[in-house]
Amino acid sequence: MRILGLSSGTSVDGIDLAAAEFQLHGDALVLTPLGHREVPYREHVRTAIQAAMPPSPTSMADVARLDTLIGQEFAAAAQEFLVESGLRADLVVSHGQTLFHWIEDGAARGTLQLGQPAWIAQATGLPVLSDLRSSDIAAGGQGAPLVSLFDTLLLAGREAGAAALNLGGIANVTVVRPGRDPVAFDTGPANGLLDAAVHAYTGGAHSVDPDGTGARAGTVDTALLEQFLAHPYYAQPAPKSTGREIFHAAYLDEVTAGRNIAHNDLLATLTELTARTVADALRPYAPAEVFVSGGGVRNVYLIERLREQLAPSVLRSTAELGVDADAKEAYLFALLGFFTWHGLPGTLAGCTGSSNPPQAGRITPGAHPLRLPPPLSVPPRHLTMSRPMTSRPR
């Protein structure tokens, strides 16, 4: 089965696309990468998304327009990818763009991902699986981190404990230990506050600290760091999730109000915040290895700080497992498509907290009537990454 996964994270950098072929051999699922790319949002769409992000006020008219605009962006990216690659896919899975993740008293009450799937179905003629988090929340879960399913299967069978770390706008971890249930949760901000600081300092001209150059030139403000670390989210037990609803630009302004801190010192402090909170979150599990992915891997200084803070755990790239660090989440959504298509739950109780893990998402039919296969009686227990196809998939 060939599936195209689409996603856009909390950093709103653009649309990640990854196509994969899935073959089941007993309880082992083999994923063969068929190609991936990142397509930037058109600037006016990206600006509109950011303007609607919490804590900014918005309207139902804005929500309706964004649902259409994001759906059209995803549709155009998917259609172009399929045409240029020559890929014949069976299903498209679209996570859409998260606009709001509703957490109250530590529990997830709802979530909103925009990007109307009907536009994707019309453009590609393929069925589209979307709204991937809501069913888990309805079952009592956090609806996140969904990547824990991918991580758990990928790291299964390792003799020593291992963890997967994803560095997007928010950082999340999955911990897999022999003989014990996996654990997964959001640790707190990864790139989100760093990007907000750069965006504010440059008046919107830039949104990243390339390679962590600015942070490397700065000095950590220990008093400010302790103030950031005092946020109650870090002390909450897992499973838990968070997002830009809490760790946004206004929160950054609130904590730094009245402080005369140099820009590079702020970047150094925020980089240390990410490294410290990730390391503190993983320390009770003492994983032998931590496999990192996401946009944060391009921040060389952040990776250096993580490597030092995580020791004696060894920090490695997911590329060592055959997974491109930039494409991992898009491959995850393709994997969720395989699970839902075959009648399997898309989350794990120990990772999201759902009482009875449900199938993920809902399907928008494409140009042809839906014909789902019989549900699998035995779910996959392992995920193996095969070598990418070198010839054009047909």
Coordinates of C-alpha atoms in Angstrom, one line a residue, residues 30-381:
V30 CA 8.3 -2.6 6.3
L31 CA 8.3 1.1 5.3
T32 CA 10.0 2.0 2.0
P33 CA 10.5 5.7 1.6
L34 CA 9.3 6.9 -1.9
G35 CA 10.4 10.5 -1.5
H36 CA 9.8 13.6 0.6
R37 CA 9.9 17.4 0.3
E38 CA 9.0 20.6 2.1
V39 CA 6.7 23.1 0.4
P40 CA 6.6 26.6 1.9
Y41 CA 3.2 28.3 2.5
R42 CA 2.5 31.3 0.3
E43 CA 3.5 34.2 2.4
H44 CA 0.0 35.7 2.9
V45 CA -1.3 32.3 4.1
R46 CA 1.5 31.9 6.5
T47 CA 1.0 35.4 7.8
A48 CA -2.7 34.7 8.2
I49 CA -2.1 31.5 10.2
Q50 CA 0.4 33.2 12.5
A51 CA -2.1 36.1 13.1
A52 CA -4.7 33.6 14.2
M53 CA -2.5 31.7 16.6
P54 CA -3.0 32.0 20.3
P55 CA -3.2 34.3 22.1
S56 CA -4.3 36.5 19.2
P57 CA -8.0 37.2 18.9
T58 CA -9.7 35.7 15.8
S59 CA -13.2 35.2 14.3
M60 CA -15.3 32.4 12.8
A61 CA -14.8 34.2 9.5
D62 CA -11.1 33.9 9.9
V63 CA -11.4 30.2 10.9
A64 CA -13.5 29.4 7.8
R65 CA -11.1 31.3 5.4
L66 CA -8.1 29.6 7.0
D67 CA -9.7 26.2 6.7
T68 CA -10.1 26.7 3.0
L69 CA -6.8 28.4 2.3
I70 CA -4.8 25.7 4.2
G71 CA -6.8 23.0 2.5
Q72 CA -5.9 24.5 -0.9
E73 CA -2.3 24.8 0.0
F74 CA -2.1 21.2 1.1
A75 CA -4.1 20.1 -2.0
A76 CA -1.7 22.0 -4.4
A77 CA 1.4 20.6 -2.7
A78 CA 0.0 17.0 -2.8
Q79 CA -1.1 17.2 -6.4
E80 CA 2.3 18.6 -7.5
F81 CA 4.2 16.0 -5.6
L82 CA 2.2 13.2 -7.1
V83 CA 2.5 14.5 -10.6
E84 CA 6.2 15.2 -10.5
S85 CA 7.1 12.0 -8.7
G86 CA 4.8 9.8 -10.9
L87 CA 3.6 8.1 -7.8
R88 CA 0.4 6.2 -7.8
A89 CA -0.8 6.4 -4.2
D90 CA -3.8 4.7 -2.5
L91 CA -4.4 7.2 0.3
V92 CA -3.4 10.7 1.4
V93 CA -3.2 11.4 5.1
S94 CA -3.3 15.1 6.1
H95 CA -2.6 16.3 9.6
G96 CA -3.4 19.8 8.6
Q97 CA -2.3 22.8 10.6
T98 CA -2.9 23.0 14.4
L99 CA -4.5 26.3 15.4
F100 CA -5.5 25.4 18.9
H101 CA -4.9 22.5 21.3
W102 CA -7.3 22.9 24.2
I103 CA -5.8 21.7 27.5
E104 CA -7.6 22.4 30.8
D105 CA -6.5 21.2 34.2
G106 CA -4.0 18.9 32.6
A107 CA -6.6 17.2 30.4
A108 CA -7.1 17.6 26.7
R109 CA -10.6 18.9 26.0
G110 CA -10.4 19.3 22.2
T111 CA -8.1 20.2 19.4
L112 CA -8.4 22.1 16.1
Q113 CA -6.4 21.3 12.9
L114 CA -7.4 23.3 9.9
G115 CA -7.0 22.4 6.2
Q116 CA -10.2 21.2 4.7
P117 CA -9.5 17.7 3.3
A118 CA -12.2 18.0 0.6
W119 CA -9.8 20.2 -1.4
I120 CA -7.1 17.5 -1.2
A121 CA -9.6 14.8 -2.3
Q122 CA -10.8 16.9 -5.2
A123 CA -7.3 17.7 -6.4
T124 CA -5.8 14.2 -6.2
G125 CA -8.9 12.0 -6.6
L126 CA -7.7 10.0 -3.6
P127 CA -9.4 9.3 -0.3
V128 CA -8.0 11.6 2.5
L129 CA -7.6 10.7 6.2
S130 CA -7.7 13.8 8.4
D131 CA -8.6 15.0 11.9
L132 CA -6.1 12.5 13.4
R133 CA -6.2 13.7 17.1
S134 CA -9.9 14.1 18.0
S135 CA -10.8 10.4 18.5
D136 CA -8.0 9.9 21.0
I137 CA -9.1 13.0 23.0
A138 CA -12.7 11.7 23.0
A139 CA -11.3 8.4 24.4
G140 CA -9.7 10.3 27.3
G141 CA -6.2 10.8 25.8
Q142 CA -4.1 13.9 25.1
G143 CA -4.3 13.5 21.3
A144 CA -0.5 13.8 21.4
P145 CA 2.2 13.0 20.8
L146 CA 0.9 10.9 17.9
V147 CA 4.5 10.2 16.8
S148 CA 4.7 7.7 19.8
L149 CA 3.2 5.0 17.6
F150 CA 5.9 5.4 15.0
D151 CA 8.7 5.6 17.7
T152 CA 7.5 2.6 19.6
L153 CA 7.4 0.4 16.6
L154 CA 10.8 1.7 15.3
L155 CA 12.6 1.2 18.6
A156 CA 10.9 -2.1 19.5
G157 CA 13.3 -5.0 20.3
R158 CA 16.3 -2.9 21.4
E159 CA 18.1 -4.5 24.4
A160 CA 18.7 -1.3 26.2
G161 CA 16.1 1.5 26.8
A162 CA 15.9 4.1 24.1
A163 CA 14.1 7.3 23.5
A164 CA 13.0 9.3 20.4
L165 CA 13.1 13.1 20.6
N166 CA 11.4 15.4 18.2
L167 CA 12.4 19.0 18.1
G168 CA 9.7 21.1 16.5
G169 CA 8.1 24.2 17.9
I170 CA 7.4 21.9 20.8
A171 CA 9.6 19.0 21.9
N172 CA 8.2 15.6 22.5
V173 CA 9.7 12.3 23.6
T174 CA 8.9 8.6 23.4
V175 CA 10.6 6.2 25.8
V176 CA 10.8 2.5 25.0
R177 CA 12.1 0.1 27.7
P178 CA 12.3 -3.7 27.5
G179 CA 9.5 -5.4 29.5
R180 CA 7.7 -2.1 30.2
D181 CA 5.0 -0.1 28.5
P182 CA 6.2 2.8 26.4
V183 CA 5.8 6.4 27.7
A184 CA 5.4 9.6 25.6
F185 CA 4.7 13.2 26.2
D186 CA 5.5 16.8 25.3
T187 CA 8.5 18.1 27.3
G188 CA 7.9 21.8 26.5
P189 CA 9.2 24.3 24.0
A190 CA 11.9 23.4 21.5
N191 CA 12.2 25.9 18.7
G192 CA 9.0 27.9 19.5
L193 CA 10.2 30.4 22.0
L194 CA 13.6 30.8 20.2
D195 CA 11.8 31.5 16.9
A196 CA 9.5 34.0 18.6
A197 CA 12.5 35.8 20.1
V198 CA 14.3 36.1 16.8
H199 CA 11.0 37.2 15.0
A200 CA 10.5 40.0 17.6
Y201 CA 14.1 41.2 17.6
T202 CA 14.3 41.4 13.7
G203 CA 10.8 42.9 13.3
G204 CA 9.7 39.8 11.5
A205 CA 12.5 39.8 9.0
H206 CA 13.9 36.5 10.4
S207 CA 12.4 33.7 12.5
V208 CA 15.3 31.4 13.3
D209 CA 18.8 31.6 14.8
P210 CA 20.8 29.8 12.1
D211 CA 23.0 27.0 13.6
G212 CA 22.4 28.6 17.0
T213 CA 25.0 31.2 16.2
G214 CA 23.4 34.0 18.2
A215 CA 22.9 31.7 21.3
R216 CA 26.5 30.5 21.1
A217 CA 27.6 34.1 21.3
G218 CA 25.4 34.9 24.3
T219 CA 25.6 34.0 28.0
V220 CA 22.8 32.2 29.9
D221 CA 21.0 34.4 32.4
T222 CA 20.6 31.9 35.2
A223 CA 18.0 33.9 37.1
L224 CA 15.8 34.2 34.0
L225 CA 16.4 30.5 33.2
E226 CA 15.1 29.6 36.7
Q227 CA 12.0 31.8 36.1
F228 CA 11.3 29.9 32.9
L229 CA 11.9 26.6 34.6
A230 CA 9.3 27.5 37.3
H231 CA 6.4 27.1 34.9
P232 CA 4.1 24.4 36.3
Y233 CA 3.9 22.5 33.1
Y234 CA 7.3 20.9 33.6
A235 CA 6.2 19.4 37.0
Q236 CA 3.0 17.8 35.6
P237 CA 3.1 14.0 35.3
A238 CA 2.9 12.2 31.9
P239 CA 1.0 11.7 29.7
K240 CA 0.7 15.4 29.0
S241 CA 0.8 17.7 26.0
T242 CA 1.2 21.4 25.3
G243 CA 1.6 23.9 22.5
R244 CA 1.6 27.5 21.4
E245 CA -1.5 28.1 23.5
I246 CA 0.9 28.3 26.5
F247 CA 4.4 28.8 25.1
H248 CA 3.8 31.7 22.8
A249 CA 5.4 35.1 22.1
A250 CA 3.2 36.9 24.7
Y251 CA 4.4 34.4 27.4
L252 CA 8.0 35.2 26.4
D253 CA 7.2 39.0 26.7
E254 CA 5.6 38.4 30.1
V255 CA 8.6 36.5 31.6
T256 CA 11.2 39.0 30.2
A257 CA 9.2 42.1 31.0
G258 CA 11.4 44.7 32.9
R259 CA 14.6 42.9 32.1
N260 CA 17.3 44.6 30.1
I261 CA 18.7 41.4 28.5
A262 CA 20.8 41.4 25.3
H263 CA 19.3 39.5 22.4
N264 CA 22.1 36.8 22.2
D265 CA 21.8 36.3 26.0
L266 CA 18.1 35.6 25.6
L267 CA 18.7 33.1 22.8
A268 CA 21.4 31.4 25.0
T269 CA 18.9 31.2 27.9
L270 CA 16.1 29.8 25.7
T271 CA 18.4 27.3 24.1
E272 CA 19.4 26.1 27.6
L273 CA 15.8 26.0 28.6
T274 CA 15.1 23.5 25.8
A275 CA 18.1 21.4 26.6
R276 CA 17.4 21.4 30.4
T277 CA 13.7 20.5 30.1
V278 CA 14.3 17.7 27.6
A279 CA 17.1 16.3 29.8
D280 CA 15.1 16.7 33.0
A281 CA 12.1 14.9 31.4
L282 CA 14.2 11.9 30.2
R283 CA 16.4 11.6 33.3
P284 CA 14.0 9.3 35.3
Y285 CA 14.0 6.8 32.4
A286 CA 17.7 6.8 31.8
P287 CA 17.6 5.8 28.2
A288 CA 20.9 4.5 26.8
E289 CA 20.3 6.2 23.4
V290 CA 18.2 9.2 22.3
F291 CA 17.4 9.5 18.6
V292 CA 16.6 13.0 17.6
S293 CA 14.6 14.4 14.7
G294 CA 12.7 17.6 13.6
G295 CA 13.7 21.1 12.6
G296 CA 15.8 21.6 15.7
V297 CA 18.5 19.2 14.5
R298 CA 19.6 22.0 12.2
N299 CA 20.4 24.1 15.3
V300 CA 24.0 23.0 15.9
Y301 CA 24.4 24.7 19.2
L302 CA 21.1 23.3 20.6
I303 CA 22.3 19.8 19.7
E304 CA 25.6 20.4 21.5
R305 CA 23.7 21.6 24.6
L306 CA 21.4 18.6 24.4
R307 CA 24.3 16.2 24.1
E308 CA 25.9 17.6 27.2
Q309 CA 22.7 17.7 29.2
L310 CA 21.6 14.2 28.2
A311 CA 24.9 12.5 29.1
P312 CA 25.4 9.7 29.8
S313 CA 22.6 9.0 27.3
V314 CA 24.0 9.1 23.8
L315 CA 22.4 11.5 21.4
R316 CA 22.0 10.1 17.8
S317 CA 20.2 11.1 14.7
T318 CA 17.2 9.1 13.5
A319 CA 19.1 8.9 10.2
E320 CA 21.0 6.0 11.8
L321 CA 17.7 4.2 11.9
G322 CA 17.0 5.0 8.3
V323 CA 14.6 7.9 9.0
D324 CA 15.3 11.3 7.5
A325 CA 15.0 13.7 10.5
D326 CA 13.1 16.3 8.4
A327 CA 10.5 13.7 7.1
K328 CA 9.8 11.7 10.2
E329 CA 6.5 13.3 11.1
A330 CA 5.1 13.1 7.5
Y331 CA 6.1 9.4 7.5
L332 CA 4.3 9.0 10.8
F333 CA 1.0 10.3 9.3
A334 CA 1.5 7.8 6.4
L335 CA 1.9 5.1 9.0
L336 CA -1.3 6.2 10.8
G337 CA -3.1 6.0 7.5
F338 CA -2.0 2.3 7.2
F339 CA -3.3 1.6 10.7
T340 CA -6.7 3.2 10.2
W341 CA -7.1 1.7 6.7
H342 CA -6.6 -1.7 8.3
G343 CA -8.9 -1.1 11.3
L344 CA -6.1 -0.7 13.9
P345 CA -5.9 1.8 16.8
G346 CA -3.7 4.8 16.0
T347 CA -2.5 5.5 19.6
L348 CA -1.1 3.7 22.6
A349 CA -2.7 4.1 26.0
G350 CA 0.6 4.5 27.9
C351 CA 1.6 7.3 25.5
T352 CA -1.5 9.5 25.1
G353 CA -3.5 8.3 28.1
S354 CA -6.6 7.2 26.2
S355 CA -8.6 4.6 28.0
N356 CA -9.4 2.6 24.9
P357 CA -7.1 3.6 22.0
P358 CA -9.3 4.3 18.9
Q359 CA -8.6 4.3 15.2
A360 CA -7.3 7.7 14.1
G361 CA -9.1 10.2 12.0
R362 CA -11.9 10.2 9.5
I363 CA -11.9 9.6 5.8
T364 CA -13.1 11.9 3.0
P365 CA -13.7 9.7 -0.1
G366 CA -11.9 10.5 -3.4
A367 CA -13.0 9.9 -6.9
H368 CA -14.0 6.3 -6.4
P369 CA -16.2 4.5 -3.7
L370 CA -14.3 3.4 -0.6
R371 CA -13.4 -0.2 -0.3
L372 CA -11.5 -0.9 2.9
P373 CA -9.8 -4.2 3.4
P374 CA -10.8 -6.6 6.3
P375 CA -9.3 -5.4 9.6
L376 CA -5.9 -7.0 10.5
S377 CA -6.2 -9.6 13.3
V378 CA -2.6 -9.1 14.4
P379 CA -1.2 -5.5 14.6
P380 CA 2.4 -4.9 13.6
R381 CA 4.9 -5.1 16.4

